[in-house]
Amino acid sequence: MADDDVTLFGKLKNKLIDSKQKWAQDGRLLTGHDAPPTERLPPGQRQVENWPVLDLGVQPEIPLHAWRLFVDGEVEEPTSWKWGEFTDLPKTTLTTDIHCVTAWSRYDNRWEGVSARDLIALVRPKAEAQHVIFHSYDTYTTNVPLADFAGEDVLLAWSWNDEPISREHGGPLRIVIPKLYFWKSAKWIKRIEFSVLDKPGFWEVRGYHNYGDPWREQRYDEEA
Ligand SMILES: Nc1nc2c(c(=O)[nH]1)N[C@H]1C(S)=C(S)[C@@H](COP(=O)(O)O)O[C@H]1N2
Ligand SMILES: [Mo]
């Protein structure tokens, strides 16, 4: 693997990370209301037209020749792909809404990529695999139940509104899980681990909710 070719731009924004962790402790932005999933805008969210950038302050630049995706853990067929191999897989396009825990929602984002279902069919998780852990090039991690990763609207996306996903938004490849808050949609995805045990990720160990359903307003861990 040509990991030497991956450059990290920026510096970890420790103050920003600390203040978000404090927000979680204080329960900032919580309305205390659930909304039925039939309601398009989840409680406490406001619609935006732009697309904000959120990260830890570090944005990896991954040249396509150095890009790899590894899928491993509790699967029958651990697999890794180079860029051209991955983009040769069957493609799916999908239009979804984004709901960020910082209370913005963006409607009608058109994604193209490989569906999680197609990927799952290739690697064949073992029966014991119940959790999926995403590992990114910027060292970010996040976790979802396998049942949610296997949702029909989950994508490994390389394009947004018919353009390649920009570096700041997680290109070359990011995860898109529309039914959960956007922190679960890992940018710059490098490795997908199928696991028997759950492994709370970067924000989940800093007070964010382990599951993150926007319609039940699961912004933060109740114990935090
Ligand atoms: N690798 C990685 N993925 C990440 C993050 C990150 O810092 N690193 N931030 C998460 C958060 S908190 C959000 S809201 C979305 C932001 O995606 P965007 O910058 O494209 O809006 O990415 C999520 N995925
Ligand atoms: Mo977020």
PDB file of C-alpha atoms and ligand atoms in Angstrom:
ATOM      1  CA  MET A   1       0.000   0.000   0.000  1.00  0.00           C
ATOM      2  CA  ALA A   2       1.256   3.425  -0.915  1.00  0.00           C
ATOM      3  CA  ASP A   3       0.257   5.112   2.336  1.00  0.00           C
ATOM      4  CA  ASP A   4       3.290   7.413   2.053  1.00  0.00           C
ATOM      5  CA  ASP A   5       1.436   9.178  -0.740  1.00  0.00           C
ATOM      6  CA  VAL A   6      -1.422  10.230   1.543  1.00  0.00           C
ATOM      7  CA  THR A   7      -0.970  13.808   2.792  1.00  0.00           C
ATOM      8  CA  LEU A   8      -2.759  15.198   5.830  1.00  0.00           C
ATOM      9  CA  PHE A   9      -3.659  18.895   5.528  1.00  0.00           C
ATOM     10  CA  GLY A  10      -4.451  21.006   8.581  1.00  0.00           C
ATOM     11  CA  LYS A  11      -4.169  20.420  12.309  1.00  0.00           C
ATOM     12  CA  LEU A  12      -6.427  18.642  14.745  1.00  0.00           C
ATOM     13  CA  LYS A  13      -8.843  21.270  16.118  1.00  0.00           C
ATOM     14  CA  ASN A  14      -8.658  20.229  19.769  1.00  0.00           C
ATOM     15  CA  LYS A  15     -10.575  23.265  21.049  1.00  0.00           C
ATOM     16  CA  LEU A  16     -13.436  22.636  18.639  1.00  0.00           C
ATOM     17  CA  ILE A  17     -13.500  18.955  19.590  1.00  0.00           C
ATOM     18  CA  ASP A  18     -13.575  19.908  23.303  1.00  0.00           C
ATOM     19  CA  SER A  19     -16.429  22.360  22.827  1.00  0.00           C
ATOM     20  CA  LYS A  20     -18.489  19.812  20.896  1.00  0.00           C
ATOM     21  CA  GLN A  21     -17.902  17.321  23.696  1.00  0.00           C
ATOM     22  CA  LYS A  22     -19.136  20.015  26.134  1.00  0.00           C
ATOM     23  CA  TRP A  23     -22.239  20.548  23.957  1.00  0.00           C
ATOM     24  CA  ALA A  24     -22.975  16.853  24.287  1.00  0.00           C
ATOM     25  CA  GLN A  25     -22.637  17.035  28.088  1.00  0.00           C
ATOM     26  CA  ASP A  26     -24.944  20.061  28.203  1.00  0.00           C
ATOM     27  CA  GLY A  27     -27.482  18.521  25.822  1.00  0.00           C
ATOM     28  CA  ARG A  28     -27.264  21.593  23.525  1.00  0.00           C
ATOM     29  CA  LEU A  29     -29.885  21.862  20.734  1.00  0.00           C
ATOM     30  CA  LEU A  30     -32.186  19.240  22.224  1.00  0.00           C
ATOM     31  CA  THR A  31     -35.881  20.055  21.787  1.00  0.00           C
ATOM     32  CA  GLY A  32     -37.125  17.017  23.673  1.00  0.00           C
ATOM     33  CA  HIS A  33     -39.588  16.171  20.902  1.00  0.00           C
ATOM     34  CA  ASP A  34     -39.655  13.111  18.688  1.00  0.00           C
ATOM     35  CA  ALA A  35     -41.079  13.296  15.172  1.00  0.00           C
ATOM     36  CA  PRO A  36     -42.675  10.564  13.111  1.00  0.00           C
ATOM     37  CA  PRO A  37     -40.330   9.273  10.362  1.00  0.00           C
ATOM     38  CA  THR A  38     -42.963  10.482   7.875  1.00  0.00           C
ATOM     39  CA  GLU A  39     -41.963  14.047   8.738  1.00  0.00           C
ATOM     40  CA  ARG A  40     -39.170  15.081   6.427  1.00  0.00           C
ATOM     41  CA  LEU A  41     -37.432  17.515   8.809  1.00  0.00           C
ATOM     42  CA  PRO A  42     -36.398  15.867  12.110  1.00  0.00           C
ATOM     43  CA  PRO A  43     -36.990  17.779  15.378  1.00  0.00           C
ATOM     44  CA  GLY A  44     -34.640  20.688  16.110  1.00  0.00           C
ATOM     45  CA  GLN A  45     -33.260  20.788  12.556  1.00  0.00           C
ATOM     46  CA  ARG A  46     -33.301  23.716  10.114  1.00  0.00           C
ATOM     47  CA  GLN A  47     -32.924  23.428   6.389  1.00  0.00           C
ATOM     48  CA  VAL A  48     -29.842  24.902   4.698  1.00  0.00           C
ATOM     49  CA  GLU A  49     -29.074  25.401   1.008  1.00  0.00           C
ATOM     50  CA  ASN A  50     -25.271  25.330   1.325  1.00  0.00           C
ATOM     51  CA  TRP A  51     -23.280  22.285   2.365  1.00  0.00           C
ATOM     52  CA  PRO A  52     -21.237  22.925   5.554  1.00  0.00           C
ATOM     53  CA  VAL A  53     -17.889  21.152   6.019  1.00  0.00           C
ATOM     54  CA  LEU A  54     -17.308  19.394   9.334  1.00  0.00           C
ATOM     55  CA  ASP A  55     -14.220  17.447  10.284  1.00  0.00           C
ATOM     56  CA  LEU A  56     -11.562  17.230  12.986  1.00  0.00           C
ATOM     57  CA  GLY A  57      -9.426  19.874  11.288  1.00  0.00           C
ATOM     58  CA  VAL A  58      -7.397  17.393   9.261  1.00  0.00           C
ATOM     59  CA  GLN A  59      -8.287  16.626   5.667  1.00  0.00           C
ATOM     60  CA  PRO A  60      -6.395  13.787   3.961  1.00  0.00           C
ATOM     61  CA  GLU A  61      -5.449  14.130   0.309  1.00  0.00           C
ATOM     62  CA  ILE A  62      -5.524  10.610  -1.140  1.00  0.00           C
ATOM     63  CA  PRO A  63      -4.276  10.333  -4.724  1.00  0.00           C
ATOM     64  CA  LEU A  64      -6.278   7.705  -6.588  1.00  0.00           C
ATOM     65  CA  HIS A  65      -3.191   5.556  -7.253  1.00  0.00           C
ATOM     66  CA  ALA A  66      -2.630   5.291  -3.483  1.00  0.00           C
ATOM     67  CA  TRP A  67      -6.287   4.808  -2.567  1.00  0.00           C
ATOM     68  CA  ARG A  68      -7.351   1.437  -1.147  1.00  0.00           C
ATOM     69  CA  LEU A  69     -10.486   0.212   0.528  1.00  0.00           C
ATOM     70  CA  PHE A  70     -10.115  -2.727   2.912  1.00  0.00           C
ATOM     71  CA  VAL A  71     -13.051  -4.783   4.112  1.00  0.00           C
ATOM     72  CA  ASP A  72     -12.261  -7.275   6.847  1.00  0.00           C
ATOM     73  CA  GLY A  73     -13.245  -8.722  10.215  1.00  0.00           C
ATOM     74  CA  GLU A  74     -16.085 -11.236  10.449  1.00  0.00           C
ATOM     75  CA  VAL A  75     -16.569 -11.816   6.718  1.00  0.00           C
ATOM     76  CA  GLU A  76     -16.164 -14.897   4.533  1.00  0.00           C
ATOM     77  CA  GLU A  77     -14.316 -12.923   1.833  1.00  0.00           C
ATOM     78  CA  PRO A  78     -12.006 -10.212   3.201  1.00  0.00           C
ATOM     79  CA  THR A  79     -11.375  -7.976   0.204  1.00  0.00           C
ATOM     80  CA  SER A  80      -9.417  -4.902  -0.776  1.00  0.00           C
ATOM     81  CA  TRP A  81      -9.961  -2.767  -3.836  1.00  0.00           C
ATOM     82  CA  LYS A  82      -7.878  -0.304  -5.798  1.00  0.00           C
ATOM     83  CA  TRP A  83      -9.743   2.718  -7.156  1.00  0.00           C
ATOM     84  CA  GLY A  84     -10.406   1.384 -10.661  1.00  0.00           C
ATOM     85  CA  GLU A  85     -11.501  -1.979  -9.313  1.00  0.00           C
ATOM     86  CA  PHE A  86     -13.939  -0.352  -6.941  1.00  0.00           C
ATOM     87  CA  THR A  87     -15.486   1.945  -9.544  1.00  0.00           C
ATOM     88  CA  ASP A  88     -15.956  -1.101 -11.808  1.00  0.00           C
ATOM     89  CA  LEU A  89     -18.433  -2.578  -9.320  1.00  0.00           C
ATOM     90  CA  PRO A  90     -22.164  -2.224 -10.083  1.00  0.00           C
ATOM     91  CA  LYS A  91     -23.222   1.395  -9.546  1.00  0.00           C
ATOM     92  CA  THR A  92     -26.194   2.826  -7.690  1.00  0.00           C
ATOM     93  CA  THR A  93     -27.537   6.379  -7.729  1.00  0.00           C
ATOM     94  CA  LEU A  94     -29.735   7.758  -5.014  1.00  0.00           C
ATOM     95  CA  THR A  95     -31.087  11.115  -3.808  1.00  0.00           C
ATOM     96  CA  THR A  96     -31.129  11.596  -0.027  1.00  0.00           C
ATOM     97  CA  ASP A  97     -31.374  14.231   2.719  1.00  0.00           C
ATOM     98  CA  ILE A  98     -28.547  14.998   5.155  1.00  0.00           C
ATOM     99  CA  HIS A  99     -29.201  15.638   8.859  1.00  0.00           C
ATOM    100  CA  CYS A 100     -26.228  16.855  10.902  1.00  0.00           C
ATOM    101  CA  VAL A 101     -26.258  16.762  14.707  1.00  0.00           C
ATOM    102  CA  THR A 102     -25.290  20.476  14.695  1.00  0.00           C
ATOM    103  CA  ALA A 103     -28.907  21.062  13.522  1.00  0.00           C
ATOM    104  CA  TRP A 104     -28.588  21.657   9.773  1.00  0.00           C
ATOM    105  CA  SER A 105     -30.342  19.521   7.199  1.00  0.00           C
ATOM    106  CA  ARG A 106     -29.740  19.575   3.467  1.00  0.00           C
ATOM    107  CA  TYR A 107     -32.328  18.111   1.135  1.00  0.00           C
ATOM    108  CA  ASP A 108     -31.979  16.303  -2.196  1.00  0.00           C
ATOM    109  CA  ASN A 109     -28.346  15.287  -2.442  1.00  0.00           C
ATOM    110  CA  ARG A 110     -27.756  13.097  -5.459  1.00  0.00           C
ATOM    111  CA  TRP A 111     -25.134  10.423  -4.821  1.00  0.00           C
ATOM    112  CA  GLU A 112     -23.493   7.826  -7.032  1.00  0.00           C
ATOM    113  CA  GLY A 113     -21.431   4.908  -5.815  1.00  0.00           C
ATOM    114  CA  VAL A 114     -21.676   1.298  -4.717  1.00  0.00           C
ATOM    115  CA  SER A 115     -24.585   0.298  -2.512  1.00  0.00           C
ATOM    116  CA  ALA A 116     -23.772  -1.214   0.867  1.00  0.00           C
ATOM    117  CA  ARG A 117     -25.966  -4.150  -0.107  1.00  0.00           C
ATOM    118  CA  ASP A 118     -23.811  -4.911  -3.141  1.00  0.00           C
ATOM    119  CA  LEU A 119     -20.661  -4.680  -1.026  1.00  0.00           C
ATOM    120  CA  ILE A 120     -22.154  -6.926   1.656  1.00  0.00           C
ATOM    121  CA  ALA A 121     -23.091  -9.518  -0.978  1.00  0.00           C
ATOM    122  CA  LEU A 122     -19.449  -9.613  -2.110  1.00  0.00           C
ATOM    123  CA  VAL A 123     -17.768  -9.946   1.306  1.00  0.00           C
ATOM    124  CA  ARG A 124     -20.491 -12.108   2.929  1.00  0.00           C
ATOM    125  CA  PRO A 125     -20.550 -11.247   6.658  1.00  0.00           C
ATOM    126  CA  LYS A 126     -20.533 -14.233   9.004  1.00  0.00           C
ATOM    127  CA  ALA A 127     -23.629 -14.836  11.113  1.00  0.00           C
ATOM    128  CA  GLU A 128     -21.817 -13.509  14.217  1.00  0.00           C
ATOM    129  CA  ALA A 129     -21.149 -10.094  12.637  1.00  0.00           C
ATOM    130  CA  GLN A 130     -23.575  -7.595  14.169  1.00  0.00           C
ATOM    131  CA  HIS A 131     -21.668  -4.329  13.939  1.00  0.00           C
ATOM    132  CA  VAL A 132     -19.814  -2.354  11.302  1.00  0.00           C
ATOM    133  CA  ILE A 133     -16.919  -0.067  12.202  1.00  0.00           C
ATOM    134  CA  PHE A 134     -15.701   2.560   9.725  1.00  0.00           C
ATOM    135  CA  HIS A 135     -12.035   3.601   9.772  1.00  0.00           C
ATOM    136  CA  SER A 136     -11.005   6.675   7.805  1.00  0.00           C
ATOM    137  CA  TYR A 137      -7.769   8.097   6.400  1.00  0.00           C
ATOM    138  CA  ASP A 138      -7.891  10.942   8.964  1.00  0.00           C
ATOM    139  CA  THR A 139      -8.042   8.327  11.821  1.00  0.00           C
ATOM    140  CA  TYR A 140     -11.763   9.089  12.413  1.00  0.00           C
ATOM    141  CA  THR A 141     -13.893   6.092  13.336  1.00  0.00           C
ATOM    142  CA  THR A 142     -17.630   5.543  13.724  1.00  0.00           C
ATOM    143  CA  ASN A 143     -19.894   2.535  14.311  1.00  0.00           C
ATOM    144  CA  VAL A 144     -23.319   1.364  13.108  1.00  0.00           C
ATOM    145  CA  PRO A 145     -25.320  -1.851  13.518  1.00  0.00           C
ATOM    146  CA  LEU A 146     -24.921  -4.130  10.495  1.00  0.00           C
ATOM    147  CA  ALA A 147     -28.711  -4.016  10.047  1.00  0.00           C
ATOM    148  CA  ASP A 148     -28.460  -0.265   9.415  1.00  0.00           C
ATOM    149  CA  PHE A 149     -25.431  -0.506   7.129  1.00  0.00           C
ATOM    150  CA  ALA A 150     -27.462  -3.047   5.143  1.00  0.00           C
ATOM    151  CA  GLY A 151     -30.277  -0.496   4.585  1.00  0.00           C
ATOM    152  CA  GLU A 152     -31.372  -0.103   0.968  1.00  0.00           C
ATOM    153  CA  ASP A 153     -30.438   3.606   0.980  1.00  0.00           C
ATOM    154  CA  VAL A 154     -26.844   3.178   2.206  1.00  0.00           C
ATOM    155  CA  LEU A 155     -24.086   4.011  -0.259  1.00  0.00           C
ATOM    156  CA  LEU A 156     -20.317   4.165  -0.619  1.00  0.00           C
ATOM    157  CA  ALA A 157     -20.353   7.319  -2.690  1.00  0.00           C
ATOM    158  CA  TRP A 158     -17.804   8.941  -5.006  1.00  0.00           C
ATOM    159  CA  SER A 159     -20.063  11.532  -6.570  1.00  0.00           C
ATOM    160  CA  TRP A 160     -22.398  14.272  -5.281  1.00  0.00           C
ATOM    161  CA  ASN A 161     -24.751  16.153  -7.583  1.00  0.00           C
ATOM    162  CA  ASP A 162     -22.937  14.670 -10.589  1.00  0.00           C
ATOM    163  CA  GLU A 163     -19.458  15.867  -9.539  1.00  0.00           C
ATOM    164  CA  PRO A 164     -16.734  13.826  -7.815  1.00  0.00           C
ATOM    165  CA  ILE A 165     -17.032  14.339  -4.043  1.00  0.00           C
ATOM    166  CA  SER A 166     -14.502  17.040  -3.140  1.00  0.00           C
ATOM    167  CA  ARG A 167     -11.683  16.376  -0.718  1.00  0.00           C
ATOM    168  CA  GLU A 168     -13.302  18.521   1.999  1.00  0.00           C
ATOM    169  CA  HIS A 169     -16.489  16.467   1.781  1.00  0.00           C
ATOM    170  CA  GLY A 170     -14.714  13.137   2.022  1.00  0.00           C
ATOM    171  CA  GLY A 171     -13.570  12.263  -1.480  1.00  0.00           C
ATOM    172  CA  PRO A 172     -12.469  10.051  -3.110  1.00  0.00           C
ATOM    173  CA  LEU A 173     -15.019   7.880  -1.249  1.00  0.00           C
ATOM    174  CA  ARG A 174     -17.350   8.423   1.706  1.00  0.00           C
ATOM    175  CA  ILE A 175     -20.138   6.527   3.382  1.00  0.00           C
ATOM    176  CA  VAL A 176     -23.717   7.868   3.180  1.00  0.00           C
ATOM    177  CA  ILE A 177     -26.256   6.611   5.742  1.00  0.00           C
ATOM    178  CA  PRO A 178     -29.260   8.918   5.299  1.00  0.00           C
ATOM    179  CA  LYS A 179     -31.392   7.652   8.206  1.00  0.00           C
ATOM    180  CA  LEU A 180     -28.772   8.472  10.878  1.00  0.00           C
ATOM    181  CA  TYR A 181     -27.098  11.764  11.853  1.00  0.00           C
ATOM    182  CA  PHE A 182     -24.337  12.598   9.420  1.00  0.00           C
ATOM    183  CA  TRP A 183     -21.457  11.951  11.832  1.00  0.00           C
ATOM    184  CA  LYS A 184     -22.162   8.250  11.102  1.00  0.00           C
ATOM    185  CA  SER A 185     -21.379   8.872   7.407  1.00  0.00           C
ATOM    186  CA  ALA A 186     -17.592   8.482   7.445  1.00  0.00           C
ATOM    187  CA  LYS A 187     -15.635  10.626   5.002  1.00  0.00           C
ATOM    188  CA  TRP A 188     -12.325   9.414   3.429  1.00  0.00           C
ATOM    189  CA  ILE A 189     -13.234   5.809   4.151  1.00  0.00           C
ATOM    190  CA  LYS A 190     -10.273   3.417   4.251  1.00  0.00           C
ATOM    191  CA  ARG A 191     -11.423   0.322   6.062  1.00  0.00           C
ATOM    192  CA  ILE A 192     -14.766  -1.283   6.876  1.00  0.00           C
ATOM    193  CA  GLU A 193     -14.584  -3.755   9.726  1.00  0.00           C
ATOM    194  CA  PHE A 194     -17.375  -6.248  10.409  1.00  0.00           C
ATOM    195  CA  SER A 195     -17.396  -7.108  14.097  1.00  0.00           C
ATOM    196  CA  VAL A 196     -19.076  -9.313  16.678  1.00  0.00           C
ATOM    197  CA  LEU A 197     -18.647  -6.563  19.276  1.00  0.00           C
ATOM    198  CA  ASP A 198     -19.691  -2.952  18.992  1.00  0.00           C
ATOM    199  CA  LYS A 199     -16.828  -0.428  19.039  1.00  0.00           C
ATOM    200  CA  PRO A 200     -17.987   3.130  19.724  1.00  0.00           C
ATOM    201  CA  GLY A 201     -16.121   5.580  17.481  1.00  0.00           C
ATOM    202  CA  PHE A 202     -14.564   9.045  17.784  1.00  0.00           C
ATOM    203  CA  TRP A 203     -17.717  10.997  18.711  1.00  0.00           C
ATOM    204  CA  GLU A 204     -19.497   8.084  20.364  1.00  0.00           C
ATOM    205  CA  VAL A 205     -16.816   7.943  23.087  1.00  0.00           C
ATOM    206  CA  ARG A 206     -17.083  11.749  23.463  1.00  0.00           C
ATOM    207  CA  GLY A 207     -20.728  11.873  24.491  1.00  0.00           C
ATOM    208  CA  TYR A 208     -22.582  11.456  21.205  1.00  0.00           C
ATOM    209  CA  HIS A 209     -25.380   8.917  21.042  1.00  0.00           C
ATOM    210  CA  ASN A 210     -24.270   5.420  20.044  1.00  0.00           C
ATOM    211  CA  TYR A 211     -27.070   5.045  17.467  1.00  0.00           C
ATOM    212  CA  GLY A 212     -28.009   8.574  16.327  1.00  0.00           C
ATOM    213  CA  ASP A 213     -31.597   8.488  14.988  1.00  0.00           C
ATOM    214  CA  PRO A 214     -32.513  12.101  14.021  1.00  0.00           C
ATOM    215  CA  TRP A 215     -36.291  11.505  14.352  1.00  0.00           C
ATOM    216  CA  ARG A 216     -35.828  10.358  17.958  1.00  0.00           C
ATOM    217  CA  GLU A 217     -33.351  13.203  18.449  1.00  0.00           C
ATOM    218  CA  GLN A 218     -30.585  10.868  19.562  1.00  0.00           C
ATOM    219  CA  ARG A 219     -27.915  13.552  19.483  1.00  0.00           C
ATOM    220  CA  TYR A 220     -26.134  12.655  22.697  1.00  0.00           C
ATOM    221  CA  ASP A 221     -25.665   9.745  25.036  1.00  0.00           C
ATOM    222  CA  GLU A 222     -28.109  10.088  27.930  1.00  0.00           C
ATOM    223  CA  GLU A 223     -25.361   9.044  30.366  1.00  0.00           C
ATOM    224  CA  ALA A 224     -22.955  11.757  29.183  1.00  0.00           C
TER     225      ALA A 224
HETATM  226  N1  LIG B   1     -13.437  10.736   8.293  1.00  0.00           N
HETATM  227  C1  LIG B   1     -14.300  11.598   8.852  1.00  0.00           C
HETATM  228  N2  LIG B   1     -15.599  11.439   8.586  1.00  0.00           N
HETATM  229  C2  LIG B   1     -16.497  12.295   9.126  1.00  0.00           C
HETATM  230  C3  LIG B   1     -16.110  13.322   9.999  1.00  0.00           C
HETATM  231  C4  LIG B   1     -14.705  13.458  10.256  1.00  0.00           C
HETATM  232  O1  LIG B   1     -14.251  14.352  11.016  1.00  0.00           O
HETATM  233  N3  LIG B   1     -13.838  12.568   9.660  1.00  0.00           N
HETATM  234  N4  LIG B   1     -17.052  14.160  10.551  1.00  0.00           N
HETATM  235  C5  LIG B   1     -18.428  13.664  10.598  1.00  0.00           C
HETATM  236  C6  LIG B   1     -19.393  14.702  10.897  1.00  0.00           C
HETATM  237  S1  LIG B   1     -19.543  15.201  12.501  1.00  0.00           S
HETATM  238  C7  LIG B   1     -20.255  15.170   9.937  1.00  0.00           C
HETATM  239  S2  LIG B   1     -21.534  16.214  10.319  1.00  0.00           S
HETATM  240  C8  LIG B   1     -20.069  14.857   8.517  1.00  0.00           C
HETATM  241  C9  LIG B   1     -19.794  16.117   7.768  1.00  0.00           C
HETATM  242  O2  LIG B   1     -19.677  15.872   6.402  1.00  0.00           O
HETATM  243  P1  LIG B   1     -19.493  17.103   5.436  1.00  0.00           P
HETATM  244  O3  LIG B   1     -18.251  17.831   5.870  1.00  0.00           O
HETATM  245  O4  LIG B   1     -19.395  16.547   4.066  1.00  0.00           O
HETATM  246  O5  LIG B   1     -20.722  17.964   5.614  1.00  0.00           O
HETATM  247  O6  LIG B   1     -18.998  13.968   8.298  1.00  0.00           O
HETATM  248  C10 LIG B   1     -18.830  12.986   9.288  1.00  0.00           C
HETATM  249  N5  LIG B   1     -17.803  12.095   8.827  1.00  0.00           N
HETATM  250 MO    MO B   2     -21.785  16.373  12.501  1.00  0.00          MO
END
